[in-house]
JSON list of C-alpha atoms in Angstrom, two decimals:
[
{"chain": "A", "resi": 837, "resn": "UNK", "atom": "CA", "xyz": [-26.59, -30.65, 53.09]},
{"chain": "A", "resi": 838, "resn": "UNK", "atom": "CA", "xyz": [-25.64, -32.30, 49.74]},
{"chain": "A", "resi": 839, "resn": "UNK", "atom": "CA", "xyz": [-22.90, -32.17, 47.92]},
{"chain": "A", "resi": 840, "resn": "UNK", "atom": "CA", "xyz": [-22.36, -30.50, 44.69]},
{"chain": "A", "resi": 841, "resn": "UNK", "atom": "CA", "xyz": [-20.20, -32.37, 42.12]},
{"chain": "A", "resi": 842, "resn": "UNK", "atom": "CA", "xyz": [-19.28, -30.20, 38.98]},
{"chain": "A", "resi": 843, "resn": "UNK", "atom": "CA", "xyz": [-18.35, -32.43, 36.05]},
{"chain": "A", "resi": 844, "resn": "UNK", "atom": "CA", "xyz": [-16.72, -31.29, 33.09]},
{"chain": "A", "resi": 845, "resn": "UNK", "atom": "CA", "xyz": [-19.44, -31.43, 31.10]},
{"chain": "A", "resi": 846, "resn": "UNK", "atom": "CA", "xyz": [-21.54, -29.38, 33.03]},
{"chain": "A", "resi": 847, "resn": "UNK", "atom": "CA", "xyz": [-19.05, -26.62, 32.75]},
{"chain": "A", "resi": 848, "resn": "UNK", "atom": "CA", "xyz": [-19.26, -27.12, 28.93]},
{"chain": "A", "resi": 849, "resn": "UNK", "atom": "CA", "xyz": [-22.85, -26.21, 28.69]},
{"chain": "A", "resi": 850, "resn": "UNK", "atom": "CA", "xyz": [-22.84, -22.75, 28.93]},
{"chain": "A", "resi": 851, "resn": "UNK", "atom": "CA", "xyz": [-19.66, -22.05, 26.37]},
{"chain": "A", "resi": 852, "resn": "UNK", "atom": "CA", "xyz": [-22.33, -24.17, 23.91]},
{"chain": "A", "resi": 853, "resn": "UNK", "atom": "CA", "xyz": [-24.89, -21.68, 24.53]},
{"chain": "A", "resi": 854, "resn": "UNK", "atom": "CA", "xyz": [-22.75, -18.64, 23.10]},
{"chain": "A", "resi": 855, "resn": "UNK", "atom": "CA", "xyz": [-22.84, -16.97, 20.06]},
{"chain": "A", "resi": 856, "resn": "UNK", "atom": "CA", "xyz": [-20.25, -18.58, 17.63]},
{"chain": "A", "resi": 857, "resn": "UNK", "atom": "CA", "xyz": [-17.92, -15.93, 16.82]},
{"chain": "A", "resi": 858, "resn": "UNK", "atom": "CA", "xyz": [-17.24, -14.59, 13.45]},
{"chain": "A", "resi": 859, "resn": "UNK", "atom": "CA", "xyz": [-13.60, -13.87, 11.74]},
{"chain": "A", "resi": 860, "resn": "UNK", "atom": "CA", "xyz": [-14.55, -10.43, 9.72]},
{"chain": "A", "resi": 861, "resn": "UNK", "atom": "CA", "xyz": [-11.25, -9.23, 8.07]},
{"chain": "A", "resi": 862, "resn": "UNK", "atom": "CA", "xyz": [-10.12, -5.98, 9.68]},
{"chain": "A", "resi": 863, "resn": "UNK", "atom": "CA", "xyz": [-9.29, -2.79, 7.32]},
{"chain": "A", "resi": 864, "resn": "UNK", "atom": "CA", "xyz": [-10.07, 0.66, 5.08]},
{"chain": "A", "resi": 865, "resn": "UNK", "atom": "CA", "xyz": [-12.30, -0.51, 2.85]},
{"chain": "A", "resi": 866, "resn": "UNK", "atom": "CA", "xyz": [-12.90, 3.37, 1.65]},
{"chain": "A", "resi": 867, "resn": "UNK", "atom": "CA", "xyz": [-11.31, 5.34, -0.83]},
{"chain": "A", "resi": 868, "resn": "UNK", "atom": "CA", "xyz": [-9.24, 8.12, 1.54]},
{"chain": "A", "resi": 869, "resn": "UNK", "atom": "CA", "xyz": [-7.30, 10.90, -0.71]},
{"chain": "A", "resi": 870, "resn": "UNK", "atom": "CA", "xyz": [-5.12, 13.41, 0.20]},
{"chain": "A", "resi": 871, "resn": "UNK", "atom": "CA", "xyz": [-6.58, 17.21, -0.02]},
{"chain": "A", "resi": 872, "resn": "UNK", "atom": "CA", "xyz": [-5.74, 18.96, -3.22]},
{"chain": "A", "resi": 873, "resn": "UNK", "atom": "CA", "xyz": [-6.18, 18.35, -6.86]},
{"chain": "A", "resi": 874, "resn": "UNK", "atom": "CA", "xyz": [-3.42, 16.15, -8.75]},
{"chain": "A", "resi": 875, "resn": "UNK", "atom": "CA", "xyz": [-0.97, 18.42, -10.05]},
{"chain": "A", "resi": 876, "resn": "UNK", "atom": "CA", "xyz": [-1.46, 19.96, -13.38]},
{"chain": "A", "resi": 877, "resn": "UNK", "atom": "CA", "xyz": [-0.48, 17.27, -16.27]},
{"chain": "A", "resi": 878, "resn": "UNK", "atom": "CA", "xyz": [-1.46, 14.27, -14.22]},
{"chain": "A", "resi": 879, "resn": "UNK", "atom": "CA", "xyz": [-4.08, 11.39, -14.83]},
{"chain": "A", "resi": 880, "resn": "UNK", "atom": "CA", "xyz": [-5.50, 9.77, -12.46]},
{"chain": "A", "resi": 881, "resn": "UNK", "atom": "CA", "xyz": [-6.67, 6.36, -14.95]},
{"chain": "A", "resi": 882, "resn": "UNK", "atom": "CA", "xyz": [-3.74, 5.02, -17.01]},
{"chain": "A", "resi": 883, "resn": "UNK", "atom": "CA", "xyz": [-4.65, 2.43, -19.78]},
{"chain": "A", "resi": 884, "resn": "UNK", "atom": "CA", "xyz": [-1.80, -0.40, -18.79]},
{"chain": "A", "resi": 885, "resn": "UNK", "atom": "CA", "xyz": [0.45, -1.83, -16.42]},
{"chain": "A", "resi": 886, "resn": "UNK", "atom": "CA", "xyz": [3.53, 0.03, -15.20]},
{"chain": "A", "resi": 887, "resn": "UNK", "atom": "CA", "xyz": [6.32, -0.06, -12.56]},
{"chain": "A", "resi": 888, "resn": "UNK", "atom": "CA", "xyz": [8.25, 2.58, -10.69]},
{"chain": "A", "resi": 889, "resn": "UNK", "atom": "CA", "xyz": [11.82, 3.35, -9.36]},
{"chain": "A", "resi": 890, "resn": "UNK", "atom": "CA", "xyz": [12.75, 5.56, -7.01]},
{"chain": "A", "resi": 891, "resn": "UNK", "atom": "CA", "xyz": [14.75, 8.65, -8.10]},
{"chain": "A", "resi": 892, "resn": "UNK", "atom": "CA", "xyz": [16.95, 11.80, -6.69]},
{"chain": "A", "resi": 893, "resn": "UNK", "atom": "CA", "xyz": [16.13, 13.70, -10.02]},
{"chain": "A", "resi": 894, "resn": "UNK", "atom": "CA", "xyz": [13.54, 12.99, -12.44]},
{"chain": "A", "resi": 895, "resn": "UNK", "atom": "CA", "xyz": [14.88, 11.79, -15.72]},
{"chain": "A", "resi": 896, "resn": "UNK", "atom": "CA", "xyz": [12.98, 13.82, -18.84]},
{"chain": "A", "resi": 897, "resn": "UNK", "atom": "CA", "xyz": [12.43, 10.09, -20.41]},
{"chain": "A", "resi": 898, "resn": "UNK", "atom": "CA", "xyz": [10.41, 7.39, -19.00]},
{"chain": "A", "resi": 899, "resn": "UNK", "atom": "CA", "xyz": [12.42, 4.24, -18.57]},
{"chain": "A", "resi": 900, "resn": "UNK", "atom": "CA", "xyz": [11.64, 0.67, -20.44]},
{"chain": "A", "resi": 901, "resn": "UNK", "atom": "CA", "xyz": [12.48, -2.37, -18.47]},
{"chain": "A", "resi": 902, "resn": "UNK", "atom": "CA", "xyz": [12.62, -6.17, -19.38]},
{"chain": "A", "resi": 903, "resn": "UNK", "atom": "CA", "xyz": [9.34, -7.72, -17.45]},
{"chain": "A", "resi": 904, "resn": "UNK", "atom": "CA", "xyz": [10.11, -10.04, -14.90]},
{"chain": "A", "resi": 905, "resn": "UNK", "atom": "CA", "xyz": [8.50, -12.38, -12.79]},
{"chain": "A", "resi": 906, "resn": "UNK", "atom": "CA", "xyz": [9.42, -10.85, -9.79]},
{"chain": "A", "resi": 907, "resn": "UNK", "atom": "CA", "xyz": [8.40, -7.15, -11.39]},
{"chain": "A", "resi": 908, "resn": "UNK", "atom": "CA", "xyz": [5.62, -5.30, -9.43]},
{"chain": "A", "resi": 909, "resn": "UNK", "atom": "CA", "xyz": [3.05, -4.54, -12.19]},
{"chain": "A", "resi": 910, "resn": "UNK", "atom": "CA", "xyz": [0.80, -2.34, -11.26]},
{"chain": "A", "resi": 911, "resn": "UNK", "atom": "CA", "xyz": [-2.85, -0.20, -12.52]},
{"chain": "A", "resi": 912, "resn": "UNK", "atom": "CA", "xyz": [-4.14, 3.05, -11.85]},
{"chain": "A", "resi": 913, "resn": "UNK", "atom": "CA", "xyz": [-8.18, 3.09, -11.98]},
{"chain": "A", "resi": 914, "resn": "UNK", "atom": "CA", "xyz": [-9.58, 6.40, -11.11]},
{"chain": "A", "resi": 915, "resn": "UNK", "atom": "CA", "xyz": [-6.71, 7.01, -8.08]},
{"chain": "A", "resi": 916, "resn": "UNK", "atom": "CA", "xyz": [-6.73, 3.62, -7.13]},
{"chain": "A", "resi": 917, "resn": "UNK", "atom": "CA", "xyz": [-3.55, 2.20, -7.31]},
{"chain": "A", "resi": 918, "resn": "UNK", "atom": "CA", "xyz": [-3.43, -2.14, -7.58]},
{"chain": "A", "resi": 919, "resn": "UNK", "atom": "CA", "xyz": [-0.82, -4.08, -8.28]},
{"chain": "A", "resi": 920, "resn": "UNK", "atom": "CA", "xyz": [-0.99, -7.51, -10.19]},
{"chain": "A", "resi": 921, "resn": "UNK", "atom": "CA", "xyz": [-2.06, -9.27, -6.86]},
{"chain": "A", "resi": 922, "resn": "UNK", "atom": "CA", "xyz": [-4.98, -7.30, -6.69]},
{"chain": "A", "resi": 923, "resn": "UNK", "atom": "CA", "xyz": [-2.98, -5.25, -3.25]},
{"chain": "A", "resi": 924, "resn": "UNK", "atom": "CA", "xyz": [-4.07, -1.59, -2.65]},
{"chain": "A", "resi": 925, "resn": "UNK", "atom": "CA", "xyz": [-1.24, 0.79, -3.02]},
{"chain": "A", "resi": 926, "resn": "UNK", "atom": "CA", "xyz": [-1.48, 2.75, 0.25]},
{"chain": "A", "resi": 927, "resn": "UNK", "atom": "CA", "xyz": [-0.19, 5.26, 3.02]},
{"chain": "A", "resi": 928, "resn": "UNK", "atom": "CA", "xyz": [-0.33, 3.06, 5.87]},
{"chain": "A", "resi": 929, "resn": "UNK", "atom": "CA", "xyz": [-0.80, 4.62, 9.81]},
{"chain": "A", "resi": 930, "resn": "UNK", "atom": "CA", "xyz": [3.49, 5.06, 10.07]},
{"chain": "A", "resi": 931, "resn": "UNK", "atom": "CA", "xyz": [3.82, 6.78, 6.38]},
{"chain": "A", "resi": 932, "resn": "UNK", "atom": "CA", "xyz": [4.88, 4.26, 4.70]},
{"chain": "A", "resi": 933, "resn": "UNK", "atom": "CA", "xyz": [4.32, 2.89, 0.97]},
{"chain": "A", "resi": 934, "resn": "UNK", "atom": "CA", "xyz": [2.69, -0.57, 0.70]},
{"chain": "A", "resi": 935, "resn": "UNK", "atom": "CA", "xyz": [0.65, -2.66, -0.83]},
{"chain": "A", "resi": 936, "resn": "UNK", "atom": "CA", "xyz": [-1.86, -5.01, 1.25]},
{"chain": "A", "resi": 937, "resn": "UNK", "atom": "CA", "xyz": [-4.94, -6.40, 1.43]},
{"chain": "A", "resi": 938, "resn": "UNK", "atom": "CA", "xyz": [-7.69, -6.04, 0.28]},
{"chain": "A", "resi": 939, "resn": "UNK", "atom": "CA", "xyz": [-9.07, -4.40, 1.74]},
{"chain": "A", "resi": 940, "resn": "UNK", "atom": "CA", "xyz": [-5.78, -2.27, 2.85]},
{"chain": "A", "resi": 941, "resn": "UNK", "atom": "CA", "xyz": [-4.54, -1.98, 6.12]},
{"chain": "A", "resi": 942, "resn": "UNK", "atom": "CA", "xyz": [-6.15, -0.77, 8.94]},
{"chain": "A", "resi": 943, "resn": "UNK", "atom": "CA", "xyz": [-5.09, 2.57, 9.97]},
{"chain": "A", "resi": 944, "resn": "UNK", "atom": "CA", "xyz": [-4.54, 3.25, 6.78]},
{"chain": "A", "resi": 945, "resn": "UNK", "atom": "CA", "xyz": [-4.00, 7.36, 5.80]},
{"chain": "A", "resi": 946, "resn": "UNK", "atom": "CA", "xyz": [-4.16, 6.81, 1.99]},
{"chain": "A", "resi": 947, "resn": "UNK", "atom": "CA", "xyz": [-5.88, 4.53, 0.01]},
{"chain": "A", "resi": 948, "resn": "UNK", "atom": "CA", "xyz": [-6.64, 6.65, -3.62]},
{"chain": "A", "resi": 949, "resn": "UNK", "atom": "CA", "xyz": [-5.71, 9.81, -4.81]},
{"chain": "A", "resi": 950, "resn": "UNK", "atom": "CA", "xyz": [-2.83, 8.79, -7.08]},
{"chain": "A", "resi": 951, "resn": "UNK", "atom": "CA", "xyz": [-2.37, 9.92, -10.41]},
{"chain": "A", "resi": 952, "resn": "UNK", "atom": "CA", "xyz": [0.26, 9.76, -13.29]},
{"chain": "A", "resi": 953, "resn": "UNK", "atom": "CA", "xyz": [2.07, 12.93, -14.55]},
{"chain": "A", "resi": 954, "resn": "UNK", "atom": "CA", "xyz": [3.10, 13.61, -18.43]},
{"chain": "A", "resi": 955, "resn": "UNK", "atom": "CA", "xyz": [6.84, 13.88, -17.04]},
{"chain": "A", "resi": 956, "resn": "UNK", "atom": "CA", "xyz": [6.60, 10.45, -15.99]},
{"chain": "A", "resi": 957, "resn": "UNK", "atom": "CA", "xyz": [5.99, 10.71, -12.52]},
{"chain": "A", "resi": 958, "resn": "UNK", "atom": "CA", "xyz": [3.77, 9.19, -9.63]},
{"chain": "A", "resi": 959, "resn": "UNK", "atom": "CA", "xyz": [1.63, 12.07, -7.75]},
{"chain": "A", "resi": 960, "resn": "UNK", "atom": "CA", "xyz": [-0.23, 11.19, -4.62]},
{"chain": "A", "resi": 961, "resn": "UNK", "atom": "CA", "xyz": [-2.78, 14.49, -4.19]},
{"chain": "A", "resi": 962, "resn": "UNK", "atom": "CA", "xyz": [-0.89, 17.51, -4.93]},
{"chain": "A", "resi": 963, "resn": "UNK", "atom": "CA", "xyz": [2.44, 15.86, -4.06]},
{"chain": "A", "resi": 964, "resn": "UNK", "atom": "CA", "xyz": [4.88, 14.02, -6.35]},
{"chain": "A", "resi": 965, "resn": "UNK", "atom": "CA", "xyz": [7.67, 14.17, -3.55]},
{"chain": "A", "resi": 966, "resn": "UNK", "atom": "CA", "xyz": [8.18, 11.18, -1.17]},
{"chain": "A", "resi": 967, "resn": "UNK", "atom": "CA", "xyz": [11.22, 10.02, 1.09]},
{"chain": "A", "resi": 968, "resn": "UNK", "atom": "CA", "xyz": [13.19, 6.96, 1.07]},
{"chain": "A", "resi": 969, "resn": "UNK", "atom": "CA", "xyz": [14.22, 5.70, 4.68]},
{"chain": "A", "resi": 970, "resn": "UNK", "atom": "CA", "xyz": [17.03, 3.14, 5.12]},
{"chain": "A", "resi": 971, "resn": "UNK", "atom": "CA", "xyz": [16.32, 0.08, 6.49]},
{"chain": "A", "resi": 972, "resn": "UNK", "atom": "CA", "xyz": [18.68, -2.43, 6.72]},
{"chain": "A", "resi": 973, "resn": "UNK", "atom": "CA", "xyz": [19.97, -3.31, 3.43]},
{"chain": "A", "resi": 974, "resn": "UNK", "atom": "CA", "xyz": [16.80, -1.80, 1.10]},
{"chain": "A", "resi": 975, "resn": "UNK", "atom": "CA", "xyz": [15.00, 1.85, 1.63]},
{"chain": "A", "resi": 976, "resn": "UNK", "atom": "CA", "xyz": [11.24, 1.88, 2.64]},
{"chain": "A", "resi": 977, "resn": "UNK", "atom": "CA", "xyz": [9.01, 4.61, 0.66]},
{"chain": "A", "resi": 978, "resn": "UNK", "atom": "CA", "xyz": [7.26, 7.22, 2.83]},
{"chain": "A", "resi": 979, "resn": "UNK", "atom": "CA", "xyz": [5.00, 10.30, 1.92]},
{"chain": "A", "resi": 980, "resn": "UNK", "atom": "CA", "xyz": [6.66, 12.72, 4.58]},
{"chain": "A", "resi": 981, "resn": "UNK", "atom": "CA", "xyz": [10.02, 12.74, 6.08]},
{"chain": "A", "resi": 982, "resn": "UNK", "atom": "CA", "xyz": [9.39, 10.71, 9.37]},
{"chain": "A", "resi": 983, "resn": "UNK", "atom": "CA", "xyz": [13.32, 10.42, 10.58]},
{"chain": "A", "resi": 984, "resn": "UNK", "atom": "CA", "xyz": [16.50, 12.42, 9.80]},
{"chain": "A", "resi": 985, "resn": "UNK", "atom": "CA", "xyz": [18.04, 9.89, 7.96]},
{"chain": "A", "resi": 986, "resn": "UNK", "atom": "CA", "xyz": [15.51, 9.93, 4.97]},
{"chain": "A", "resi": 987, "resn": "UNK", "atom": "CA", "xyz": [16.27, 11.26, 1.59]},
{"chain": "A", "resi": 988, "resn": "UNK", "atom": "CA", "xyz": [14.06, 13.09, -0.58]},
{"chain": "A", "resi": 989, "resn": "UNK", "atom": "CA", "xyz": [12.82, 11.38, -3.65]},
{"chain": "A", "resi": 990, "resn": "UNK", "atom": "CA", "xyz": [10.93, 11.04, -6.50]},
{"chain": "A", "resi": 991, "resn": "UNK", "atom": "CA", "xyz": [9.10, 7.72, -7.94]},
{"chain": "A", "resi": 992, "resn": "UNK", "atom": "CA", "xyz": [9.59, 7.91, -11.63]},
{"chain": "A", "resi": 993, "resn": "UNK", "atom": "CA", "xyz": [7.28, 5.29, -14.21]},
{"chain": "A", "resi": 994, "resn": "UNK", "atom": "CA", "xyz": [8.38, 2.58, -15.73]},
{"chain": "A", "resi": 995, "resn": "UNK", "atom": "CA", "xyz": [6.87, 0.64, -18.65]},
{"chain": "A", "resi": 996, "resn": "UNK", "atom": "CA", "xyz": [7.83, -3.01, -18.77]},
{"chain": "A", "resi": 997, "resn": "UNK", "atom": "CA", "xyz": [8.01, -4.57, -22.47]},
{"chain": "A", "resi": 998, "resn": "UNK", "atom": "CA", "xyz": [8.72, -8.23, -23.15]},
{"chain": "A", "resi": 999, "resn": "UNK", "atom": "CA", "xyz": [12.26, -9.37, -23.89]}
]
């Protein structure tokens, strides 16, 4: 009986005869919104950049802050929220507040549906309430309260000027 001698080569063939694979970037490319109108007073297009903070009360004045480079600019476009790397602002699968992609995360809960209001604050839906969760040293944003340890909060515009 003869021998069979595999070479290397002949083991090579057949992972030359599959399909190449293709990198396709993972993610929500559609616009998900919460149910529910914006509340009444809100916009969902706003004609400039603007920042946030995060508040305990709202303030009845909108706040005016030096730009920096490190200042997260961002645009609202018909309930899309972008900041000035072109990053989705977005609910992402644990609740949080982030900006990623594009396209945005995958798993992503929220991707539109965000509006300004006349007393200067950021609505997502029918909601302008979020949470703030410690973690480590800085508090992550969240649209629901997902631990006991969160605080209720509010995120309150601010427009950046040049100083």
């Amino acid at each position: 009986m003869p021998s069979l001698h595999f070479t290397p080569l002949l083991l090579l063939i057949p992972l030359l005869l599959l399909p190449k694979a293709r990198c396709i970037p993972q993610g929500v490319t559609a616009i998900i919104k919460p149910s529910g109108s914006s509340p009444p007073g809100c916009v969902d297009t706003y004609p400039g950049p603007f920042g946030f903070q995060p508040v305990d009360h709202p303030s009845p004045t909108t706040e005016t802050q030096c730009i920096q480079p490190t200042s997260l600019k961002m645009l609202l476009n018909k309930g899309l929220l972008v900041d000035h790397l072109g990053r989705i602002g977005s609910i992402v699968a644990n609740r949080q507040f982030q900006f990623d992609g594009p396209p945005a995360q995958a798993g992503a809960i929220y991707t539109g549906g965000w509006s300004l209001c006349s007393d200067g604050l950021i609505a997502l839906g029918p909601s302008k309430q979020f949470f703030a969760c410690k973690s480590s040293d800085f508090e992550n944003i969240y649209d629901s309260m997902i631990a006991d340890y969160c605080r209720p909060i509010f995120l309150e515009m601010v427009l950046f000027v040049e100083c």
